[in-house]
Amino acid sequence: PSFRVLGGKGAARLLSNIPNSLAALVVGVLATLLLQSSTTSRVVVALVAAGQMEVRPSVPIIMGANIGSSLTNTIASMAQSGNHVELERAFAGATVQDLFNLMTVAV
């Protein structure tokens, strides 16, 4: 039932009424942490393609989804905590992606 509210026009109304780009970026990050990067991006792209959402407010949400996916990778790298060497490598790789995504959004 709760997913029905977020389907179609409900999701469009919810995502289109975000007051500014920074708030939209945070919504993208949180949605990705709760769902999954591909899910958040697909929902936004589908809403834009269906004409339910404008392109301009969708861009910061997708940027936030990119940041959220890199944060998810950082959390996943913690699964290597049993082996110090693997943890160090996994965390370093996740940090590189975090920095890349943050710098991309900053530009």
One Martini backbone bead per residue (centre of mass of N, CA, C, O) as a GRO file, in nm:
protein
  107
    1PRO     BB    1   0.055   0.063  -0.020
    2SER     BB    2   0.297   0.269   0.002
    3PHE     BB    3   0.382   0.240  -0.306
    4ARG     BB    4   0.126   0.367  -0.431
    5VAL     BB    5   0.186   0.657  -0.344
    6LEU     BB    6   0.472   0.658  -0.516
    7GLY     BB    7   0.316   0.629  -0.765
    8GLY     BB    8   0.342   0.827  -1.016
    9LYS     BB    9   0.189   1.113  -0.923
   10GLY     BB   10   0.286   1.097  -0.631
   11ALA     BB   11   0.589   1.114  -0.691
   12ALA     BB   12   0.579   1.373  -0.853
   13ARG     BB   13   0.471   1.556  -0.631
   14LEU     BB   14   0.692   1.500  -0.425
   15LEU     BB   15   0.950   1.574  -0.616
   16SER     BB   16   0.848   1.864  -0.733
   17ASN     BB   17   0.827   2.009  -0.424
   18ILE     BB   18   1.115   2.090  -0.407
   19PRO     BB   19   1.259   2.392  -0.317
   20ASN     BB   20   1.567   2.291  -0.372
   21SER     BB   21   1.867   2.159  -0.470
   22LEU     BB   22   1.970   2.063  -0.194
   23ALA     BB   23   1.717   1.904  -0.116
   24ALA     BB   24   1.727   1.716  -0.365
   25LEU     BB   25   1.998   1.590  -0.298
   26VAL     BB   26   1.910   1.466  -0.026
   27VAL     BB   27   1.682   1.295  -0.139
   28GLY     BB   28   1.865   1.120  -0.317
   29VAL     BB   29   2.036   1.002  -0.091
   30LEU     BB   30   1.807   0.879   0.085
   31ALA     BB   31   1.673   0.706  -0.132
   32THR     BB   32   1.927   0.532  -0.184
   33LEU     BB   33   1.964   0.423   0.104
   34LEU     BB   34   1.672   0.289   0.107
   35LEU     BB   35   1.708   0.157  -0.166
   36GLN     BB   36   1.851   0.232  -0.474
   37SER     BB   37   2.012   0.371  -0.723
   38SER     BB   38   1.853   0.255  -0.967
   39THR     BB   39   1.573   0.315  -0.855
   40THR     BB   40   1.585   0.620  -0.828
   41SER     BB   41   1.666   0.684  -1.119
   42ARG     BB   42   1.430   0.540  -1.262
   43VAL     BB   43   1.200   0.701  -1.143
   44VAL     BB   44   1.289   0.978  -1.245
   45VAL     BB   45   1.310   0.911  -1.547
   46ALA     BB   46   1.015   0.818  -1.577
   47LEU     BB   47   0.885   1.087  -1.494
   48VAL     BB   48   1.009   1.253  -1.721
   49ALA     BB   49   0.910   1.078  -1.964
   50ALA     BB   50   0.595   1.116  -1.867
   51GLY     BB   51   0.565   1.429  -1.770
   52GLN     BB   52   0.566   1.450  -1.431
   53MET     BB   53   0.859   1.584  -1.466
   54GLU     BB   54   1.105   1.789  -1.459
   55VAL     BB   55   1.435   1.823  -1.530
   56ARG     BB   56   1.561   2.025  -1.330
   57PRO     BB   57   1.474   1.874  -1.050
   58SER     BB   58   1.614   1.591  -1.129
   59VAL     BB   59   1.921   1.634  -1.121
   60PRO     BB   60   1.981   1.647  -0.807
   61ILE     BB   61   1.865   1.367  -0.748
   62ILE     BB   62   2.069   1.207  -0.918
   63MET     BB   63   2.317   1.312  -0.774
   64GLY     BB   64   2.231   1.196  -0.499
   65ALA     BB   65   2.233   0.902  -0.597
   66ASN     BB   66   2.538   0.892  -0.643
   67ILE     BB   67   2.616   0.946  -0.352
   68GLY     BB   68   2.453   0.714  -0.225
   69SER     BB   69   2.608   0.484  -0.369
   70SER     BB   70   2.883   0.549  -0.236
   71LEU     BB   71   2.785   0.504   0.055
   72THR     BB   72   2.709   0.211   0.012
   73ASN     BB   73   2.998   0.117  -0.053
   74THR     BB   74   3.115   0.186   0.223
   75ILE     BB   75   2.938  -0.006   0.382
   76ALA     BB   76   3.025  -0.263   0.223
   77SER     BB   77   3.331  -0.248   0.302
   78MET     BB   78   3.280  -0.333   0.606
   79ALA     BB   79   3.258  -0.648   0.545
   80GLN     BB   80   3.594  -0.663   0.562
   81SER     BB   81   3.667  -0.670   0.882
   82GLY     BB   82   3.819  -0.955   0.905
   83ASN     BB   83   4.026  -0.817   0.694
   84HIS     BB   84   4.252  -0.572   0.692
   85VAL     BB   85   4.345  -0.561   0.394
   86GLU     BB   86   4.063  -0.568   0.259
   87LEU     BB   87   3.947  -0.324   0.403
   88GLU     BB   88   4.149  -0.116   0.300
   89ARG     BB   89   4.084  -0.155  -0.003
   90ALA     BB   90   3.776  -0.115   0.003
   91PHE     BB   91   3.778   0.167   0.137
   92ALA     BB   92   3.953   0.307  -0.075
   93GLY     BB   93   3.764   0.261  -0.316
   94ALA     BB   94   3.515   0.402  -0.191
   95THR     BB   95   3.653   0.679  -0.147
   96VAL     BB   96   3.710   0.743  -0.441
   97GLN     BB   97   3.413   0.747  -0.525
   98ASP     BB   98   3.318   0.963  -0.333
   99LEU     BB   99   3.502   1.191  -0.437
  100PHE     BB  100   3.411   1.186  -0.729
  101ASN     BB  101   3.108   1.246  -0.677
  102LEU     BB  102   3.148   1.511  -0.521
  103MET     BB  103   3.305   1.663  -0.745
  104THR     BB  104   3.086   1.641  -0.960
  105VAL     BB  105   2.872   1.803  -0.801
  106ALA     BB  106   3.043   2.064  -0.755
  107VAL     BB  107   3.058   2.122  -1.073
   0.00000   0.00000   0.00000
